[in-house]
Amino acid sequence: MLLKILGTIFSKGITAIIGFLIVVITSQQLGASIRGEIAILVLNISIIGLFQGIFNGASLIYLTPRFSFAPLFILSNLFAIIVSILLSYCMVLSGLIDHNLLTDLMFLGISQGLLTTSQSLLLGKEKIHLFNFLEIAKTIVLIITILFFFFVYEQKSMDSVVKSYFISYLIPFFISLLLLFKQFTESKWKDTKNLTFALLKYGFEIQVNNISQMINYRLCFFFIEKFKGKEALGVFSVAISLAEAVWIICKSIATFQYSKIVNISDAKTQKRLTLQSMHISILFTIPVLIVLLLLPDSIFKFVFGVEFGSLRLIILSLSLGILELAFFTFINHYFTGIGKNKINIYASLIGNIATIVTGILLIPYLGNVGAGITTSIAYLTMLLYLSYRFVKESGASYYDLVPKIKSIRDLFKTTRLS
């Protein structure tokens, strides 16, 4: 258990460091305005990924131990391609993205979907080390290609960033085919009708929740662009990138937690694993967040440029949200892992209401700080609701939710058994 968690933390740590360097490079070389355009493009790719996730996300991880490999792989990828094409056209027609980026968005969405399918299948097989390897490979390829386009070809532009993202998805995907080759030879084509129904059922429930959560995570981006412009959005996107760096611990432990829960059936073990994972996440997230909050504005100006001197105050407004997400993520994964996705959907919808109301009220007047406060309030409403439902459904007490040092000791004790 410990080695898998540490391996995932290392993987996401490397990914975050490289991602941080990419943010620094693009911010310094392209400025806040183009950085804002990049944020919008990546956001739209993420939206496509959410709809693709009906067939290739958490639902695919959940169903991998239960169905044959080849049908899962082919159905998931076919759907990912169709979704990318349709949504790209919808986004252009609705004005969410410039029509000149239609082809770029379409192919980025397809390549992202292909890679996500492979990674989800690996997690479903509990091949966490291979999942981590592909994550690292993707990020390394991305920064190498950006550096190549920027400083060797001397093409410092949005187009170079788009090409780099495309290459960073495709190369790991081809590597994943080699890693998954043995699974193809052992697969059998049977029960395809039930498989399709199961993918739709679980995928729809899970992705309604994820789409709703994306509204909580990223709706502020659209509010900021509308009320304050792309330059302000560029600054806020960097603050979010720093917050996501703190979430490395949470996301790493949650990846392990979910891959384990879908492969076990004992309710007590599922509850214990969820509580233990949650406690460890909070206990390690707090000191990392404190360090980030202690950094002076001069550091941010030096690293990102003079346009990014207000980051410390924005991160402060996000700080409660960072802790809240590091808390409720594990309850969210618990309900997904045991097939009770509707509870997560209700929590996300409550968060949506909080995001829309507070975002409209705060962002026009407080700008990026208002967006940070909006995020924290939305996450708080989700945390309160999910905590209530977890206590009710699992039989845990509210005291059980309080982080305890004992969880870290238990983690080391159970390492040999995992």
PDB file of C-alpha atoms in Angstrom, residues 19-223:
ATOM      1  CA  GLY A  19       3.592  21.316 -15.214  1.00  0.00           C
ATOM      2  CA  PHE A  20       4.766  24.186 -13.031  1.00  0.00           C
ATOM      3  CA  LEU A  21       7.762  24.731 -15.328  1.00  0.00           C
ATOM      4  CA  ILE A  22       5.430  24.760 -18.323  1.00  0.00           C
ATOM      5  CA  VAL A  23       3.281  27.419 -16.647  1.00  0.00           C
ATOM      6  CA  VAL A  24       6.414  29.472 -15.911  1.00  0.00           C
ATOM      7  CA  ILE A  25       7.747  29.159 -19.465  1.00  0.00           C
ATOM      8  CA  THR A  26       4.448  29.965 -21.174  1.00  0.00           C
ATOM      9  CA  SER A  27       3.713  32.820 -18.770  1.00  0.00           C
ATOM     10  CA  GLN A  28       7.116  34.446 -19.278  1.00  0.00           C
ATOM     11  CA  GLN A  29       7.370  33.857 -23.021  1.00  0.00           C
ATOM     12  CA  LEU A  30       3.745  34.486 -24.055  1.00  0.00           C
ATOM     13  CA  GLY A  31       2.326  36.821 -21.367  1.00  0.00           C
ATOM     14  CA  ALA A  32      -0.849  36.769 -19.300  1.00  0.00           C
ATOM     15  CA  SER A  33      -3.264  37.216 -22.229  1.00  0.00           C
ATOM     16  CA  ILE A  34      -2.100  34.187 -24.233  1.00  0.00           C
ATOM     17  CA  ARG A  35      -1.738  32.278 -20.959  1.00  0.00           C
ATOM     18  CA  GLY A  36      -5.466  32.963 -20.560  1.00  0.00           C
ATOM     19  CA  GLU A  37      -6.140  31.587 -24.062  1.00  0.00           C
ATOM     20  CA  ILE A  38      -4.203  28.439 -23.178  1.00  0.00           C
ATOM     21  CA  ALA A  39      -6.294  28.083 -20.009  1.00  0.00           C
ATOM     22  CA  ILE A  40      -9.526  28.287 -22.036  1.00  0.00           C
ATOM     23  CA  LEU A  41      -8.268  25.720 -24.568  1.00  0.00           C
ATOM     24  CA  VAL A  42      -7.188  23.286 -21.843  1.00  0.00           C
ATOM     25  CA  LEU A  43     -10.531  23.838 -20.082  1.00  0.00           C
ATOM     26  CA  ASN A  44     -12.429  22.911 -23.244  1.00  0.00           C
ATOM     27  CA  ILE A  45     -10.271  19.808 -23.687  1.00  0.00           C
ATOM     28  CA  SER A  46     -11.154  18.903 -20.102  1.00  0.00           C
ATOM     29  CA  ILE A  47     -14.862  19.369 -20.853  1.00  0.00           C
ATOM     30  CA  ILE A  48     -14.560  16.997 -23.810  1.00  0.00           C
ATOM     31  CA  GLY A  49     -12.761  14.570 -21.499  1.00  0.00           C
ATOM     32  CA  LEU A  50     -15.664  14.711 -19.056  1.00  0.00           C
ATOM     33  CA  PHE A  51     -18.160  13.575 -21.685  1.00  0.00           C
ATOM     34  CA  GLN A  52     -15.734  10.972 -22.983  1.00  0.00           C
ATOM     35  CA  GLY A  53     -15.535   9.745 -19.407  1.00  0.00           C
ATOM     36  CA  ILE A  54     -19.008   8.234 -19.703  1.00  0.00           C
ATOM     37  CA  PHE A  55     -17.194   5.370 -21.419  1.00  0.00           C
ATOM     38  CA  ASN A  56     -13.518   5.750 -20.468  1.00  0.00           C
ATOM     39  CA  GLY A  57     -13.317   7.283 -16.993  1.00  0.00           C
ATOM     40  CA  ALA A  58     -14.157   5.995 -13.527  1.00  0.00           C
ATOM     41  CA  SER A  59     -16.894   3.785 -14.997  1.00  0.00           C
ATOM     42  CA  LEU A  60     -14.303   1.966 -17.118  1.00  0.00           C
ATOM     43  CA  ILE A  61     -12.091   1.444 -14.047  1.00  0.00           C
ATOM     44  CA  TYR A  62     -15.114   0.075 -12.181  1.00  0.00           C
ATOM     45  CA  LEU A  63     -16.057  -2.350 -15.000  1.00  0.00           C
ATOM     46  CA  THR A  64     -12.552  -3.548 -15.954  1.00  0.00           C
ATOM     47  CA  PRO A  65     -12.471  -6.343 -13.325  1.00  0.00           C
ATOM     48  CA  ARG A  66     -15.961  -7.413 -14.431  1.00  0.00           C
ATOM     49  CA  PHE A  67     -15.783  -7.626 -18.248  1.00  0.00           C
ATOM     50  CA  SER A  68     -13.437  -8.778 -21.015  1.00  0.00           C
ATOM     51  CA  PHE A  69     -10.686  -6.377 -22.080  1.00  0.00           C
ATOM     52  CA  ALA A  70     -10.966  -5.987 -25.886  1.00  0.00           C
ATOM     53  CA  PRO A  71     -14.655  -4.943 -25.975  1.00  0.00           C
ATOM     54  CA  LEU A  72     -13.983  -2.402 -23.215  1.00  0.00           C
ATOM     55  CA  PHE A  73     -11.023  -0.960 -25.118  1.00  0.00           C
ATOM     56  CA  ILE A  74     -12.758  -0.697 -28.504  1.00  0.00           C
ATOM     57  CA  LEU A  75     -16.126   0.611 -27.292  1.00  0.00           C
ATOM     58  CA  SER A  76     -14.479   3.219 -25.057  1.00  0.00           C
ATOM     59  CA  ASN A  77     -12.186   4.539 -27.773  1.00  0.00           C
ATOM     60  CA  LEU A  78     -14.915   4.603 -30.423  1.00  0.00           C
ATOM     61  CA  PHE A  79     -17.095   6.693 -28.138  1.00  0.00           C
ATOM     62  CA  ALA A  80     -14.158   8.990 -27.242  1.00  0.00           C
ATOM     63  CA  ILE A  81     -13.615   9.790 -30.932  1.00  0.00           C
ATOM     64  CA  ILE A  82     -17.307  10.480 -31.603  1.00  0.00           C
ATOM     65  CA  VAL A  83     -17.643  12.714 -28.533  1.00  0.00           C
ATOM     66  CA  SER A  84     -14.551  14.755 -29.421  1.00  0.00           C
ATOM     67  CA  ILE A  85     -15.822  15.471 -32.939  1.00  0.00           C
ATOM     68  CA  LEU A  86     -19.353  16.410 -31.879  1.00  0.00           C
ATOM     69  CA  LEU A  87     -18.401  18.523 -28.859  1.00  0.00           C
ATOM     70  CA  SER A  88     -15.684  20.408 -30.735  1.00  0.00           C
ATOM     71  CA  TYR A  89     -18.271  21.591 -33.265  1.00  0.00           C
ATOM     72  CA  CYS A  90     -20.726  22.446 -30.468  1.00  0.00           C
ATOM     73  CA  MET A  91     -18.109  24.530 -28.627  1.00  0.00           C
ATOM     74  CA  VAL A  92     -17.232  26.499 -31.749  1.00  0.00           C
ATOM     75  CA  LEU A  93     -20.895  27.082 -32.666  1.00  0.00           C
ATOM     76  CA  SER A  94     -21.689  28.222 -29.108  1.00  0.00           C
ATOM     77  CA  GLY A  95     -18.740  30.644 -29.080  1.00  0.00           C
ATOM     78  CA  LEU A  96     -16.872  28.903 -26.251  1.00  0.00           C
ATOM     79  CA  ILE A  97     -13.773  28.735 -28.446  1.00  0.00           C
ATOM     80  CA  ASP A  98     -12.569  30.473 -31.609  1.00  0.00           C
ATOM     81  CA  HIS A  99     -13.461  28.692 -34.877  1.00  0.00           C
ATOM     82  CA  ASN A 100      -9.789  28.750 -35.902  1.00  0.00           C
ATOM     83  CA  LEU A 101      -9.105  26.241 -33.120  1.00  0.00           C
ATOM     84  CA  LEU A 102     -11.775  23.723 -34.224  1.00  0.00           C
ATOM     85  CA  THR A 103      -9.394  21.195 -35.794  1.00  0.00           C
ATOM     86  CA  ASP A 104      -6.873  21.574 -32.952  1.00  0.00           C
ATOM     87  CA  LEU A 105      -9.532  21.013 -30.295  1.00  0.00           C
ATOM     88  CA  MET A 106     -10.971  18.014 -32.138  1.00  0.00           C
ATOM     89  CA  PHE A 107      -7.660  16.158 -32.491  1.00  0.00           C
ATOM     90  CA  LEU A 108      -6.504  17.078 -28.987  1.00  0.00           C
ATOM     91  CA  GLY A 109      -9.764  15.676 -27.640  1.00  0.00           C
ATOM     92  CA  ILE A 110      -9.394  12.437 -29.610  1.00  0.00           C
ATOM     93  CA  SER A 111      -5.779  11.868 -28.574  1.00  0.00           C
ATOM     94  CA  GLN A 112      -6.618  12.664 -24.950  1.00  0.00           C
ATOM     95  CA  GLY A 113      -9.514  10.191 -25.027  1.00  0.00           C
ATOM     96  CA  LEU A 114      -7.372   7.363 -26.448  1.00  0.00           C
ATOM     97  CA  LEU A 115      -4.758   7.797 -23.729  1.00  0.00           C
ATOM     98  CA  THR A 116      -7.357   8.070 -20.952  1.00  0.00           C
ATOM     99  CA  THR A 117      -8.921   4.771 -22.010  1.00  0.00           C
ATOM    100  CA  SER A 118      -5.584   2.963 -21.717  1.00  0.00           C
ATOM    101  CA  GLN A 119      -4.815   4.515 -18.344  1.00  0.00           C
ATOM    102  CA  SER A 120      -8.273   3.682 -16.959  1.00  0.00           C
ATOM    103  CA  LEU A 121      -7.898   0.047 -18.035  1.00  0.00           C
ATOM    104  CA  LEU A 122      -4.541  -0.121 -16.263  1.00  0.00           C
ATOM    105  CA  LEU A 123      -6.062   1.290 -13.052  1.00  0.00           C
ATOM    106  CA  GLY A 124      -8.925  -1.199 -13.313  1.00  0.00           C
ATOM    107  CA  LYS A 125      -6.306  -3.962 -13.350  1.00  0.00           C
ATOM    108  CA  GLU A 126      -4.564  -2.291 -10.361  1.00  0.00           C
ATOM    109  CA  LYS A 127      -1.498  -1.629 -12.551  1.00  0.00           C
ATOM    110  CA  ILE A 128      -0.905   1.659 -10.767  1.00  0.00           C
ATOM    111  CA  HIS A 129       2.834   1.710 -11.567  1.00  0.00           C
ATOM    112  CA  LEU A 130       2.088   1.577 -15.317  1.00  0.00           C
ATOM    113  CA  PHE A 131      -0.554   4.282 -14.960  1.00  0.00           C
ATOM    114  CA  ASN A 132       2.036   6.442 -13.200  1.00  0.00           C
ATOM    115  CA  PHE A 133       4.613   5.721 -15.890  1.00  0.00           C
ATOM    116  CA  LEU A 134       2.277   7.007 -18.617  1.00  0.00           C
ATOM    117  CA  GLU A 135       1.491  10.142 -16.583  1.00  0.00           C
ATOM    118  CA  ILE A 136       5.178  10.943 -16.273  1.00  0.00           C
ATOM    119  CA  ALA A 137       5.821  10.148 -19.938  1.00  0.00           C
ATOM    120  CA  LYS A 138       3.000  12.468 -21.027  1.00  0.00           C
ATOM    121  CA  THR A 139       4.324  15.423 -19.045  1.00  0.00           C
ATOM    122  CA  ILE A 140       7.970  14.878 -20.023  1.00  0.00           C
ATOM    123  CA  VAL A 141       7.038  14.737 -23.705  1.00  0.00           C
ATOM    124  CA  LEU A 142       4.987  17.931 -23.286  1.00  0.00           C
ATOM    125  CA  ILE A 143       7.780  20.034 -21.806  1.00  0.00           C
ATOM    126  CA  ILE A 144      10.402  18.682 -24.226  1.00  0.00           C
ATOM    127  CA  THR A 145       8.267  19.583 -27.237  1.00  0.00           C
ATOM    128  CA  ILE A 146       7.425  23.041 -25.856  1.00  0.00           C
ATOM    129  CA  LEU A 147      11.111  23.746 -25.243  1.00  0.00           C
ATOM    130  CA  PHE A 148      11.931  22.459 -28.719  1.00  0.00           C
ATOM    131  CA  PHE A 149       9.352  24.682 -30.446  1.00  0.00           C
ATOM    132  CA  PHE A 150      10.152  27.753 -28.298  1.00  0.00           C
ATOM    133  CA  PHE A 151      13.949  27.693 -28.205  1.00  0.00           C
ATOM    134  CA  VAL A 152      15.135  25.481 -31.079  1.00  0.00           C
ATOM    135  CA  TYR A 153      12.574  26.344 -33.748  1.00  0.00           C
ATOM    136  CA  GLU A 154      12.048  29.777 -32.101  1.00  0.00           C
ATOM    137  CA  GLN A 155       8.285  29.520 -32.589  1.00  0.00           C
ATOM    138  CA  LYS A 156       6.923  31.085 -29.410  1.00  0.00           C
ATOM    139  CA  SER A 157       3.212  30.923 -30.108  1.00  0.00           C
ATOM    140  CA  MET A 158      -0.118  29.392 -29.156  1.00  0.00           C
ATOM    141  CA  ASP A 159       0.217  27.048 -32.141  1.00  0.00           C
ATOM    142  CA  SER A 160       3.427  25.577 -30.720  1.00  0.00           C
ATOM    143  CA  VAL A 161       1.666  24.867 -27.411  1.00  0.00           C
ATOM    144  CA  VAL A 162      -1.181  23.107 -29.247  1.00  0.00           C
ATOM    145  CA  LYS A 163       1.244  20.907 -31.206  1.00  0.00           C
ATOM    146  CA  SER A 164       3.097  20.054 -28.005  1.00  0.00           C
ATOM    147  CA  TYR A 165      -0.079  18.906 -26.245  1.00  0.00           C
ATOM    148  CA  PHE A 166      -1.017  16.743 -29.236  1.00  0.00           C
ATOM    149  CA  ILE A 167       2.365  14.994 -29.293  1.00  0.00           C
ATOM    150  CA  SER A 168       2.295  14.531 -25.505  1.00  0.00           C
ATOM    151  CA  TYR A 169      -0.956  12.544 -25.777  1.00  0.00           C
ATOM    152  CA  LEU A 170      -0.038  10.421 -28.794  1.00  0.00           C
ATOM    153  CA  ILE A 171       3.391   9.116 -27.758  1.00  0.00           C
ATOM    154  CA  PRO A 172       2.218   7.721 -24.365  1.00  0.00           C
ATOM    155  CA  PHE A 173      -0.837   6.239 -26.100  1.00  0.00           C
ATOM    156  CA  PHE A 174       1.346   4.196 -28.464  1.00  0.00           C
ATOM    157  CA  ILE A 175       3.448   3.106 -25.486  1.00  0.00           C
ATOM    158  CA  SER A 176       0.243   2.040 -23.701  1.00  0.00           C
ATOM    159  CA  LEU A 177      -0.663  -0.270 -26.590  1.00  0.00           C
ATOM    160  CA  LEU A 178       2.539  -2.183 -25.960  1.00  0.00           C
ATOM    161  CA  LEU A 179       1.805  -2.365 -22.219  1.00  0.00           C
ATOM    162  CA  LEU A 180      -1.718  -3.653 -22.856  1.00  0.00           C
ATOM    163  CA  PHE A 181      -0.920  -6.070 -25.696  1.00  0.00           C
ATOM    164  CA  LYS A 182      -1.164  -9.203 -23.539  1.00  0.00           C
ATOM    165  CA  GLN A 183      -4.659  -8.221 -22.407  1.00  0.00           C
ATOM    166  CA  PHE A 184      -5.885  -8.259 -26.018  1.00  0.00           C
ATOM    167  CA  THR A 185      -4.780 -11.862 -26.530  1.00  0.00           C
ATOM    168  CA  GLU A 186      -6.679 -13.004 -23.426  1.00  0.00           C
ATOM    169  CA  SER A 187      -9.932 -11.206 -24.263  1.00  0.00           C
ATOM    170  CA  LYS A 188     -13.188 -12.755 -25.439  1.00  0.00           C
ATOM    171  CA  TRP A 189     -16.009 -11.078 -27.315  1.00  0.00           C
ATOM    172  CA  LYS A 190     -19.087 -11.902 -25.306  1.00  0.00           C
ATOM    173  CA  ASP A 191     -21.864 -10.171 -23.405  1.00  0.00           C
ATOM    174  CA  THR A 192     -21.300  -6.991 -25.448  1.00  0.00           C
ATOM    175  CA  LYS A 193     -24.913  -5.877 -24.995  1.00  0.00           C
ATOM    176  CA  ASN A 194     -24.677  -5.995 -21.200  1.00  0.00           C
ATOM    177  CA  LEU A 195     -21.275  -4.323 -21.346  1.00  0.00           C
ATOM    178  CA  THR A 196     -22.645  -1.412 -23.399  1.00  0.00           C
ATOM    179  CA  PHE A 197     -25.577  -1.027 -21.004  1.00  0.00           C
ATOM    180  CA  ALA A 198     -23.269  -1.126 -17.965  1.00  0.00           C
ATOM    181  CA  LEU A 199     -20.922   1.477 -19.474  1.00  0.00           C
ATOM    182  CA  LEU A 200     -23.843   3.768 -20.177  1.00  0.00           C
ATOM    183  CA  LYS A 201     -25.434   3.268 -16.769  1.00  0.00           C
ATOM    184  CA  TYR A 202     -22.354   3.701 -14.596  1.00  0.00           C
ATOM    185  CA  GLY A 203     -20.693   6.138 -16.949  1.00  0.00           C
ATOM    186  CA  PHE A 204     -23.691   8.443 -17.147  1.00  0.00           C
ATOM    187  CA  GLU A 205     -24.134   8.556 -13.377  1.00  0.00           C
ATOM    188  CA  ILE A 206     -20.439   9.125 -12.694  1.00  0.00           C
ATOM    189  CA  GLN A 207     -19.992  11.710 -15.440  1.00  0.00           C
ATOM    190  CA  VAL A 208     -23.069  13.709 -14.465  1.00  0.00           C
ATOM    191  CA  ASN A 209     -21.301  14.071 -11.141  1.00  0.00           C
ATOM    192  CA  ASN A 210     -17.948  14.903 -12.791  1.00  0.00           C
ATOM    193  CA  ILE A 211     -19.500  17.398 -15.197  1.00  0.00           C
ATOM    194  CA  SER A 212     -21.265  19.049 -12.296  1.00  0.00           C
ATOM    195  CA  GLN A 213     -17.970  19.114 -10.388  1.00  0.00           C
ATOM    196  CA  MET A 214     -16.231  20.667 -13.381  1.00  0.00           C
ATOM    197  CA  ILE A 215     -18.700  23.540 -13.075  1.00  0.00           C
ATOM    198  CA  ASN A 216     -17.546  23.986  -9.485  1.00  0.00           C
ATOM    199  CA  TYR A 217     -13.879  23.750 -10.480  1.00  0.00           C
ATOM    200  CA  ARG A 218     -13.879  25.877 -13.625  1.00  0.00           C
ATOM    201  CA  LEU A 219     -17.028  28.009 -14.028  1.00  0.00           C
ATOM    202  CA  CYS A 220     -15.089  30.821 -12.381  1.00  0.00           C
ATOM    203  CA  PHE A 221     -12.808  30.823 -15.448  1.00  0.00           C
ATOM    204  CA  PHE A 222     -15.702  31.917 -17.662  1.00  0.00           C
ATOM    205  CA  PHE A 223     -16.895  34.472 -15.085  1.00  0.00           C
TER     206      PHE A 223
END
